[in-house]
mmCIF file of C-alpha atoms in Angstrom:
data_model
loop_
_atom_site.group_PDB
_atom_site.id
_atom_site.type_symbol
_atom_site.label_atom_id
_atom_site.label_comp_id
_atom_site.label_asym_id
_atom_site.label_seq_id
_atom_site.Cartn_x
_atom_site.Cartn_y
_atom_site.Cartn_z
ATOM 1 C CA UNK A 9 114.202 171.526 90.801
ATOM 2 C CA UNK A 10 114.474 167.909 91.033
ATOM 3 C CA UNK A 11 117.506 166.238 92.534
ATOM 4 C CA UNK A 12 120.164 167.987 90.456
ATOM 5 C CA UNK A 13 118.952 171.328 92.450
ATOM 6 C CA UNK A 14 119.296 168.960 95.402
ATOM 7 C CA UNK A 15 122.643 167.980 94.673
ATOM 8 C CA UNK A 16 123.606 171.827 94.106
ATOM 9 C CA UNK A 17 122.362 172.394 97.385
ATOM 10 C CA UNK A 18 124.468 169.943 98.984
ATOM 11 C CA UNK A 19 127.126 171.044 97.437
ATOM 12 C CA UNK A 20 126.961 174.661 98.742
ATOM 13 C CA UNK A 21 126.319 173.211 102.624
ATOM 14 C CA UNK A 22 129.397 171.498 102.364
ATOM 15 C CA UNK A 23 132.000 172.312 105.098
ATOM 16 C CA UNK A 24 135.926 171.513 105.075
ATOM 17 C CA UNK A 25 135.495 168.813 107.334
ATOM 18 C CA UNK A 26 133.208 166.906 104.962
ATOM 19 C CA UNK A 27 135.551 167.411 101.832
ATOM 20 C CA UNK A 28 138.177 166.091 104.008
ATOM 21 C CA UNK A 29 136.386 162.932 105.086
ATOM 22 C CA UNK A 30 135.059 162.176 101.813
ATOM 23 C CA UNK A 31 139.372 162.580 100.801
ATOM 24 C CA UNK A 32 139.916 160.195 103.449
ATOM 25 C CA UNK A 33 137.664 157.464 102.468
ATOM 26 C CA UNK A 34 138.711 157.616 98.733
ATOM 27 C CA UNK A 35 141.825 157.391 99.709
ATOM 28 C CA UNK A 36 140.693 154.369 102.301
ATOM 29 C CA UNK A 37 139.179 152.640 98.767
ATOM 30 C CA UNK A 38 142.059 153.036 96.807
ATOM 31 C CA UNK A 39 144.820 151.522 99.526
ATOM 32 C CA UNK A 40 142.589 148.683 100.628
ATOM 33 C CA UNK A 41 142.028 147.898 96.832
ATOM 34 C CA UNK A 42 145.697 148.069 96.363
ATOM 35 C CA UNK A 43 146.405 145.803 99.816
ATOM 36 C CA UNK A 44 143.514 143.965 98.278
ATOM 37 C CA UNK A 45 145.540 143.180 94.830
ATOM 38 C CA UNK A 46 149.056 142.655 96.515
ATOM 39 C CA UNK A 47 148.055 140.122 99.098
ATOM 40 C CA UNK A 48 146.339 138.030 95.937
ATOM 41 C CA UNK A 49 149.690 138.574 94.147
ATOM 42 C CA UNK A 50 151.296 137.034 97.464
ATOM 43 C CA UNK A 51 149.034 134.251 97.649
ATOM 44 C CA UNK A 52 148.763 133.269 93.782
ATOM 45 C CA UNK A 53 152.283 133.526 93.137
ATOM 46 C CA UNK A 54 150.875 134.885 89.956
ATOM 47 C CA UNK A 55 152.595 138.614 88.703
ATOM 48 C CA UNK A 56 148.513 138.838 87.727
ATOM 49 C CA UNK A 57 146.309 136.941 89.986
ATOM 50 C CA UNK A 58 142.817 138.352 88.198
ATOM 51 C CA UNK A 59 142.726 138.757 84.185
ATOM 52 C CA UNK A 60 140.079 140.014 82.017
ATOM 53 C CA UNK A 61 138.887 137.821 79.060
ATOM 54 C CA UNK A 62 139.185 139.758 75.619
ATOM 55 C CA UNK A 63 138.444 137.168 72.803
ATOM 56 C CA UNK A 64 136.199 134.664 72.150
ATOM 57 C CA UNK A 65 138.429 131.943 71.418
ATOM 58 C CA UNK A 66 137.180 129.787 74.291
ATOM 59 C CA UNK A 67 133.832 129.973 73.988
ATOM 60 C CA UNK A 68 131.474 128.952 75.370
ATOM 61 C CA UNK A 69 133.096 128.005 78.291
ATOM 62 C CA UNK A 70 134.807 131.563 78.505
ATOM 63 C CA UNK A 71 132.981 134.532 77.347
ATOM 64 C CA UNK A 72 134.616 137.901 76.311
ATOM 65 C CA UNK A 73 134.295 140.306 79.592
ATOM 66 C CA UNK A 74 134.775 137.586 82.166
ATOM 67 C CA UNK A 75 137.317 137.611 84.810
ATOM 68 C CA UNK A 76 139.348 134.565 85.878
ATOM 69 C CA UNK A 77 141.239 134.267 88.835
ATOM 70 C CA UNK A 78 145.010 132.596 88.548
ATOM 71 C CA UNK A 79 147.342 130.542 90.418
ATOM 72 C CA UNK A 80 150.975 129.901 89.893
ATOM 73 C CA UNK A 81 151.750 126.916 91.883
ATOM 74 C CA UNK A 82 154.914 124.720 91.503
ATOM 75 C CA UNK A 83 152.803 121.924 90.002
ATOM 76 C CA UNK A 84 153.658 120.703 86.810
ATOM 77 C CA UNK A 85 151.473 121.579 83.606
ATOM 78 C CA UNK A 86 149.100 118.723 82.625
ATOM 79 C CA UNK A 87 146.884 118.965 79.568
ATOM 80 C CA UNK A 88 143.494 120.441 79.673
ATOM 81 C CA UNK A 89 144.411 123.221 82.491
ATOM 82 C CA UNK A 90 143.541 126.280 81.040
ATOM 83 C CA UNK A 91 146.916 128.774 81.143
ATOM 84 C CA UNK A 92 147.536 132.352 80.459
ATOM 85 C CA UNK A 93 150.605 132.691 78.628
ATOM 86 C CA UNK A 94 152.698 135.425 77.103
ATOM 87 C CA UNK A 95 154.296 135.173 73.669
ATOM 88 C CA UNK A 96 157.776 137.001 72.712
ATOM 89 C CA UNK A 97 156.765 139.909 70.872
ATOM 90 C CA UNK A 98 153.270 140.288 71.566
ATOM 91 C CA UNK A 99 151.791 142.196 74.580
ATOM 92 C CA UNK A 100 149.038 141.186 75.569
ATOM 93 C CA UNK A 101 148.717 137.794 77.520
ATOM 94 C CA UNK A 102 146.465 134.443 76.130
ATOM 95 C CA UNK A 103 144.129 132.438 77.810
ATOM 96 C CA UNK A 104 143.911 128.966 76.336
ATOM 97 C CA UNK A 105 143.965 125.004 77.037
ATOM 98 C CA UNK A 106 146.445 122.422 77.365
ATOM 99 C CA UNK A 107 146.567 120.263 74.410
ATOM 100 C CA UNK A 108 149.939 118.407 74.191
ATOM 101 C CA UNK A 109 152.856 118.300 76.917
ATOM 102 C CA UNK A 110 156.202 116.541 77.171
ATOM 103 C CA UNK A 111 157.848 116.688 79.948
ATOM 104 C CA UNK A 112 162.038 115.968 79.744
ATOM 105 C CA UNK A 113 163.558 113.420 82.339
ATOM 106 C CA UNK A 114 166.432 114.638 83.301
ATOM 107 C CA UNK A 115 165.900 119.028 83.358
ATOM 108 C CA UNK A 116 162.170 118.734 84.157
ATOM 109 C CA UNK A 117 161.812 121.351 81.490
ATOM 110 C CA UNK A 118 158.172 120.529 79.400
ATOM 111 C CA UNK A 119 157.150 121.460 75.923
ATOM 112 C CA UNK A 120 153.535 122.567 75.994
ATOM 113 C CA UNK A 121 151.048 123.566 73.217
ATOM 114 C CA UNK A 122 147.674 124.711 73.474
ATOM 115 C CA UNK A 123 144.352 125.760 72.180
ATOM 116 C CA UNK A 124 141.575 127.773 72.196
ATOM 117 C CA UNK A 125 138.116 125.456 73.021
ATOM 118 C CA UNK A 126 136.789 127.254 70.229
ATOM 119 C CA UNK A 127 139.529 127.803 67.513
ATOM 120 C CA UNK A 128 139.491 125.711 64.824
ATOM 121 C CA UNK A 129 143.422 124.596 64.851
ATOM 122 C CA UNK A 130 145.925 124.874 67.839
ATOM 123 C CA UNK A 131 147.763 128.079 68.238
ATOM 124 C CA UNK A 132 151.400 127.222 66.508
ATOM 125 C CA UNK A 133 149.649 130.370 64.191
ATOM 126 C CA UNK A 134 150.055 132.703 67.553
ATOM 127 C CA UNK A 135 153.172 131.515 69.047
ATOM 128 C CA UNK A 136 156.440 133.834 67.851
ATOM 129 C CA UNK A 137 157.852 132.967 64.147
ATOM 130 C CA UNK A 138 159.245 129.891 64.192
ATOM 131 C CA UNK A 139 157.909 128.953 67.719
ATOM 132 C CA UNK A 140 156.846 125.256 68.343
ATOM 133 C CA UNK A 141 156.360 124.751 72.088
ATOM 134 C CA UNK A 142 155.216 126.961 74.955
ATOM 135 C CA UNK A 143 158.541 126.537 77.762
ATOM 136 C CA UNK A 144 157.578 127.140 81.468
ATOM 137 C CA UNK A 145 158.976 130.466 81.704
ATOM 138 C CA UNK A 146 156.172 131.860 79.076
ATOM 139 C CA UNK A 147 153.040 130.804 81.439
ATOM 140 C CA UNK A 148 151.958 133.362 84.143
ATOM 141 C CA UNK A 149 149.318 131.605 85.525
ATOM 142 C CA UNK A 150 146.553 128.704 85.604
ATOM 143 C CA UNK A 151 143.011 129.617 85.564
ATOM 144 C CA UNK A 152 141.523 128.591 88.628
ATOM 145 C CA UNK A 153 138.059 130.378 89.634
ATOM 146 C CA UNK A 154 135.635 132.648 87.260
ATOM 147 C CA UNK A 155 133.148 135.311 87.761
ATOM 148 C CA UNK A 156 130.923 136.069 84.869
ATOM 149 C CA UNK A 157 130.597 139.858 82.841
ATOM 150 C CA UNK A 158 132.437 141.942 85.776
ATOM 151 C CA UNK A 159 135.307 142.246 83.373
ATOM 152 C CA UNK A 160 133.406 144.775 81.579
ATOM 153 C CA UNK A 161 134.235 147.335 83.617
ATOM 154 C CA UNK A 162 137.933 147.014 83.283
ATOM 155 C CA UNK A 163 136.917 146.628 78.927
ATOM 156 C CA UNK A 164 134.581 149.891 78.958
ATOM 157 C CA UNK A 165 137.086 152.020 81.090
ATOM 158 C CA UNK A 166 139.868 151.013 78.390
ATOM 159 C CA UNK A 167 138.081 151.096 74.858
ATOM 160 C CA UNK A 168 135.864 154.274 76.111
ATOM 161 C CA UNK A 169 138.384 156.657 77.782
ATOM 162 C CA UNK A 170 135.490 159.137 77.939
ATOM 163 C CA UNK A 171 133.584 156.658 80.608
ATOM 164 C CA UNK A 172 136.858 156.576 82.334
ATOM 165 C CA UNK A 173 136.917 160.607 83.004
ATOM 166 C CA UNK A 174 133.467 160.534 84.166
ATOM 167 C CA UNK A 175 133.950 158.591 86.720
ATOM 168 C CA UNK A 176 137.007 159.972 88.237
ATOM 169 C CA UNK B 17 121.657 163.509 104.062
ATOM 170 C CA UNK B 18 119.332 161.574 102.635
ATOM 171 C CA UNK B 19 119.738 162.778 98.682
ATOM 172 C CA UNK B 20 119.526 160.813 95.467
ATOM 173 C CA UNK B 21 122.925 160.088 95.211
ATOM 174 C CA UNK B 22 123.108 158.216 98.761
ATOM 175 C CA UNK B 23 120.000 156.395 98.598
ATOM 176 C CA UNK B 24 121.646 154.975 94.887
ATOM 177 C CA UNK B 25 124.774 154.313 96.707
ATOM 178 C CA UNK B 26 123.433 152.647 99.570
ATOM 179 C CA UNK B 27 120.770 150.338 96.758
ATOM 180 C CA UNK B 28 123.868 149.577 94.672
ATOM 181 C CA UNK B 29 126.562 148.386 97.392
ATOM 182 C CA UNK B 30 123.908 145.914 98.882
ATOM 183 C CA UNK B 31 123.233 144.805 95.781
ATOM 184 C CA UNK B 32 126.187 143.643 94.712
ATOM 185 C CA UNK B 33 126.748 142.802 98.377
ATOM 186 C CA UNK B 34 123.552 140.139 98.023
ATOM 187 C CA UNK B 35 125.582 139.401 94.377
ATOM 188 C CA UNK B 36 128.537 138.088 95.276
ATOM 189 C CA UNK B 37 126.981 136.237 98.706
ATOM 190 C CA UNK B 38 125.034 134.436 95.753
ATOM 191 C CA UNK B 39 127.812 133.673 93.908
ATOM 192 C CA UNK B 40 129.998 132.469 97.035
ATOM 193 C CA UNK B 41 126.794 130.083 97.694
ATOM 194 C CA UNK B 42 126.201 128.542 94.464
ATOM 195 C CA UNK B 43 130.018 128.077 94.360
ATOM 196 C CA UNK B 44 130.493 126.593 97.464
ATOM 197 C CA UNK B 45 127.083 124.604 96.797
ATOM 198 C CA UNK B 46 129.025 122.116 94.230
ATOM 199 C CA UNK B 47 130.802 120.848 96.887
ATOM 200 C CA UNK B 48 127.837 118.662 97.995
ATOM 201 C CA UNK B 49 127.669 116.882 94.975
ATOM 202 C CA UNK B 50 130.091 113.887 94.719
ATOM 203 C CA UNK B 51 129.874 112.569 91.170
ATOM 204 C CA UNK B 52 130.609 108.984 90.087
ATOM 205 C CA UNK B 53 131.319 109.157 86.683
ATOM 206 C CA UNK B 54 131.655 106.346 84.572
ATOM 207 C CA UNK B 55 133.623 105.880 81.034
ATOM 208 C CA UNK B 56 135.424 103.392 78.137
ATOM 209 C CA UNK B 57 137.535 103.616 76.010
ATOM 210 C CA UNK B 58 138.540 101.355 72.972
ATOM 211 C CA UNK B 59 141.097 101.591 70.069
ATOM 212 C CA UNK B 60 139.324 100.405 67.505
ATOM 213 C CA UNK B 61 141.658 100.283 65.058
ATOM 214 C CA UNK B 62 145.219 101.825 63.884
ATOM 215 C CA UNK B 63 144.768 103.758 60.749
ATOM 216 C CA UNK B 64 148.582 104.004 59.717
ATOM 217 C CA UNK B 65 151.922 104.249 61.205
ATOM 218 C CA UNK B 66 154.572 106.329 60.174
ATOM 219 C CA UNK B 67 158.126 107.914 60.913
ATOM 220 C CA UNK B 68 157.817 111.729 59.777
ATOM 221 C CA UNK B 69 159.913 112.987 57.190
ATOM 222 C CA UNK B 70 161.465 114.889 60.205
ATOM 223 C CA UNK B 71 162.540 111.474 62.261
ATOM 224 C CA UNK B 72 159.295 111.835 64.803
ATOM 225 C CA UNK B 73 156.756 108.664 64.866
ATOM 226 C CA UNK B 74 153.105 109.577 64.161
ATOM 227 C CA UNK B 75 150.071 107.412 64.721
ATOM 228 C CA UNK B 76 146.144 107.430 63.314
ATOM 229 C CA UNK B 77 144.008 105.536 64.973
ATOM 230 C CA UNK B 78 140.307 104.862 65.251
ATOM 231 C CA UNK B 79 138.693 105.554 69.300
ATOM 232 C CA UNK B 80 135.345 104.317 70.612
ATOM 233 C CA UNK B 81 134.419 106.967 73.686
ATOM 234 C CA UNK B 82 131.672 106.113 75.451
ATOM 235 C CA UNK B 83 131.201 107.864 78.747
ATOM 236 C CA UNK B 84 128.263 108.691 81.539
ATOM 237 C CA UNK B 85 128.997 112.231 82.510
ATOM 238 C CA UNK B 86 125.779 113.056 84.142
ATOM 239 C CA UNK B 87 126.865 112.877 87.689
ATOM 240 C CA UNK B 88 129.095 115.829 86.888
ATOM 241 C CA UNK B 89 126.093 118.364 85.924
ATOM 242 C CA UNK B 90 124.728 120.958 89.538
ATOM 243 C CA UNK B 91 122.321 124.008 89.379
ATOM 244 C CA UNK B 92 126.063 126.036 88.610
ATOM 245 C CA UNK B 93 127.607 123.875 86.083
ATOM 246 C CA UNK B 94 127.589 125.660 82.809
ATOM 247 C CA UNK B 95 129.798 123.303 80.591
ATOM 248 C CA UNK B 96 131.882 120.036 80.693
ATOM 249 C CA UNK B 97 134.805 119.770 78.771
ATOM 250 C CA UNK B 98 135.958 116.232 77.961
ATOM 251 C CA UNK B 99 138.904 115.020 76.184
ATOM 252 C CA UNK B 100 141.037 111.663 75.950
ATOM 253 C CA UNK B 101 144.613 111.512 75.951
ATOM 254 C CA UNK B 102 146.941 109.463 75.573
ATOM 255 C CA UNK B 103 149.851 108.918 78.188
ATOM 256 C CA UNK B 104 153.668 107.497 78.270
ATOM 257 C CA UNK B 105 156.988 107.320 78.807
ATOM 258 C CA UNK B 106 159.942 107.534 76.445
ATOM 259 C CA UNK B 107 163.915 107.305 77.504
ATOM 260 C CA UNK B 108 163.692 111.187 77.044
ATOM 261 C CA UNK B 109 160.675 112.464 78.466
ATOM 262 C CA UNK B 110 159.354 111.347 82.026
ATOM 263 C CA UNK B 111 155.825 112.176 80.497
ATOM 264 C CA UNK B 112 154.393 112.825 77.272
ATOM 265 C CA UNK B 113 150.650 113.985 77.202
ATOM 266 C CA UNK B 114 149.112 114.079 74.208
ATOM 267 C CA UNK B 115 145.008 114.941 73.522
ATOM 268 C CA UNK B 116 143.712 112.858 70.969
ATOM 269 C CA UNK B 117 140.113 113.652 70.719
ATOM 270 C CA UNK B 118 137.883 116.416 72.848
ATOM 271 C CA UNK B 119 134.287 117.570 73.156
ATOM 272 C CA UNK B 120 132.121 120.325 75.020
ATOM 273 C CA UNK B 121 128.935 119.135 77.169
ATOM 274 C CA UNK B 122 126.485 121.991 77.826
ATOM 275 C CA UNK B 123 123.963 119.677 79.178
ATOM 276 C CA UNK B 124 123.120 116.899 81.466
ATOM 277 C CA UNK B 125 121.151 115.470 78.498
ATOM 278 C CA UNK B 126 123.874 115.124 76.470
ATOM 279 C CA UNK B 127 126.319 113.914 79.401
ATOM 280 C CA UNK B 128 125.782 110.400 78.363
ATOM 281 C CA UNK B 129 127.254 109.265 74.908
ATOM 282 C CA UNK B 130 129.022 107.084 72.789
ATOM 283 C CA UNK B 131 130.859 107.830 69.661
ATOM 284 C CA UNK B 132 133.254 106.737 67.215
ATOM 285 C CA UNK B 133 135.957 109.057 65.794
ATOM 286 C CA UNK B 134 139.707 109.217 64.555
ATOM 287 C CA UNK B 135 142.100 111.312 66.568
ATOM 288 C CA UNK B 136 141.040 114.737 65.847
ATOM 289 C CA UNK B 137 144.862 115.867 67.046
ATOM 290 C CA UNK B 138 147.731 114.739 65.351
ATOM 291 C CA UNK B 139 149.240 112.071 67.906
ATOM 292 C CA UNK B 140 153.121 112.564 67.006
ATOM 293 C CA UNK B 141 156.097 111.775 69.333
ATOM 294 C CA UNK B 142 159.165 113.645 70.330
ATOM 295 C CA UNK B 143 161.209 111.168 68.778
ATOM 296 C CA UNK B 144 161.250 107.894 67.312
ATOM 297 C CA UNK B 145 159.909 106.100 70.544
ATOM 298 C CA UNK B 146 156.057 104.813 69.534
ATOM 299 C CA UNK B 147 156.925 101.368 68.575
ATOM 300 C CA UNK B 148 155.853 98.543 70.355
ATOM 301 C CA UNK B 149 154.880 101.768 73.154
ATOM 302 C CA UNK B 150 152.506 100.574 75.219
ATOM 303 C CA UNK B 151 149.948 103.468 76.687
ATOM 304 C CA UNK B 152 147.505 104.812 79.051
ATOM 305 C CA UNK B 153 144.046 106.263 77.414
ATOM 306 C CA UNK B 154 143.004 108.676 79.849
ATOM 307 C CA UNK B 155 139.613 110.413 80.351
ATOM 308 C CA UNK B 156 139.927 113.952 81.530
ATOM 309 C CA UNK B 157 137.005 116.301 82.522
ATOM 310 C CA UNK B 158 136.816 120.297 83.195
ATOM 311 C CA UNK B 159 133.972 121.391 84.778
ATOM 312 C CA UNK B 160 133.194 125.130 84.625
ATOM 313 C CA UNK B 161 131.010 126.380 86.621
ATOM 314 C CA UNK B 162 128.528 129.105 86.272
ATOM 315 C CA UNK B 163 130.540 131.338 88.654
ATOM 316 C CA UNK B 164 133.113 129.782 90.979
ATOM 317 C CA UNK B 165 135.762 127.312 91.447
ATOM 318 C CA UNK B 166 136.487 125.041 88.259
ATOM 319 C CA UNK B 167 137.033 121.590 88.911
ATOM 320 C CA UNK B 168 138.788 118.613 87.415
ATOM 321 C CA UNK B 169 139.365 114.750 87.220
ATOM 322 C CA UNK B 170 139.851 111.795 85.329
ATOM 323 C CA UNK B 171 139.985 108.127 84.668
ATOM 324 C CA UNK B 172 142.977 106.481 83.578
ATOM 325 C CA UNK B 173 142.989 103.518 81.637
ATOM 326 C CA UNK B 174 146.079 100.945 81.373
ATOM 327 C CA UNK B 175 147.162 98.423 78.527
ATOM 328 C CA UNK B 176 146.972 100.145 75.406
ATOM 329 C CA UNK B 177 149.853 98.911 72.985
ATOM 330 C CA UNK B 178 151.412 100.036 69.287
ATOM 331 C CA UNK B 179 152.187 98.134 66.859
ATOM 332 C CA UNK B 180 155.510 96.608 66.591
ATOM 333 C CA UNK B 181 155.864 97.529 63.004
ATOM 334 C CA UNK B 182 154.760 100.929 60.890
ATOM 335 C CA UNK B 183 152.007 100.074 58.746
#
């Protein structure tokens, strides 16, 4: 029999009561995960205050499957923060390092570019056609903490759907 | 009650429970160490000096970094990222930032070093603003942690000056 009969078993001694207390605390996991999110959202300023890394391109410092943790303060951009940005006309967001800024006198408006730590040129190649300089409004958020491999959840669930269904 | 699947629940929430403790220690952990890091840095020479075809100045020069990171390394640090900059002010910009060389540590034993290079980044100015500019060299360093908080600092430099005259 094993635990698989064991499980069966269970199953079948179930009552009402305990199908509606297991609801409850799923439910319980899902809201506090979601209060859990907002608040950071709050805190962070950040639209995303936890992002998953994809690539390689900032190796070894950043390692595909890693999660970083943002903040979106009013402080101004200084080379060598590390910044997720957004490019027109691609959808997913970067996560690279200050290389150059300049910062204008009079608006307060800055010109940054960046780089991947482990790219071989800066990343003029990835910006939109024609694109020189990163403005403000393109950066979402400045990496600020890091936990190692827990992104892998989040990059299994996506690139193997079938994981996904088995768990729900 | 007590069936496979609880006894695997129970194991695997205290697991990661003890995890992430872990983690929160070892992060919080760097905060005992206060480094004292030490560093120069020397323009050895300028290579050429140019106005762009597009109007912007753009400088080579030749850097001497030498630089005792090993203060920086804990248990938790997993890499130092270095680089040197170079800092001003023009009638347009209020700052202009501008990495001219970088490196990654992954070791205390390589914390301490010395080395000779050109600016590995073009060092080109919104304008036509770079002569006679005189400069901050600053040494910046990232330190990213095995898990936790990333941290950051560096050591500015003063009296750095361009030639009058492209060359």
């Amino acid at each position: 029999m094993g635990w698989i009969g064991e499980q069966v078993d269970s199953l079948k001694s179930m009552q009402i009561r305990q199908v509606l207390t297991q609801a409850v605390s799923l439910g319980m996991i899902v809201t506090s995960a979601l209060i859990i999110w907002k608040g950071l959202m709050c805190l962070t300023g950040s639209e995303s205050p936890v992002v998953v890394v994809l690539s390689g391109s900032m190796e070894p410092g950043f390692k595909r499957g890693d999660i970083l943790f943002l903040h979106m303060s009013k402080d101004p951009i200084r080379t060598g923060e590390i910044v997720v940005f957004n490019v027109d006309g691609r959808e997913i967001p970067i996560v690279h390092r200050v290389i150059k800024v300049h910062e204008r006198k009079d608006t307060g408006e800055v010109d940054v570019l960046t780089k991947g730590d482990n790219n071989f040129g800066d990343d003029r190649l990835l910006y939109a056609h024609g694109q020189l300089w990163l403005q403000r409004h393109h950066i979402m958020g400045r990496a600020v903490g890091f936990l190692p491999y827990v992104g892998w959840v989040t990059i299994i669930m996506t690139e193997k759907p079938i994981i996904k269904v088995c768990f729900i | 009650m007590h069936s496979f699947g609880y006894r695997a629940n129970a194991l695997l929430t205290f697991s990661v429970t003890i995890l992430a403790l872990m983690c929160a220690i070892a992060s919080l952990s760097d905060n005992l160490n206060s480094p004292s890091p030490t560093a120069q840095l020397q323009v050895l020479n300028i290579n050429w000096f140019q106005k762009k075809s597009d109007g912007d100045d753009e400088v080579s020069m030749s850097l001497n970094v030498s630089a005792n990171l090993e203060s920086l390394f804990t248990w938790n640090t997993k890499q130092v990222f270095v680089f040197v900059a170079a800092e001003y002010d023009t009638p347009k910009n209020s700052l202009n930032q501008v990495s001219l060389w970088d490196g990654i540590i992954l070791s205390k034993e390589q914390a301490k070093f010395s080395i000779h290079t050109t600016n590995k980044y073009r060092f080109i100015d919104e304008g036509s603003n770079l002569r006679g500019k005189e400069f901050n060299l600053t040494m910046h360093w990232h330190v990213m942690p095995k898990t936790g908080k990333m941290s950051a600092n560096k050591l500015v430099m003063t009296g750095y000056r361009l030639p009058v005259a492209y060359r």
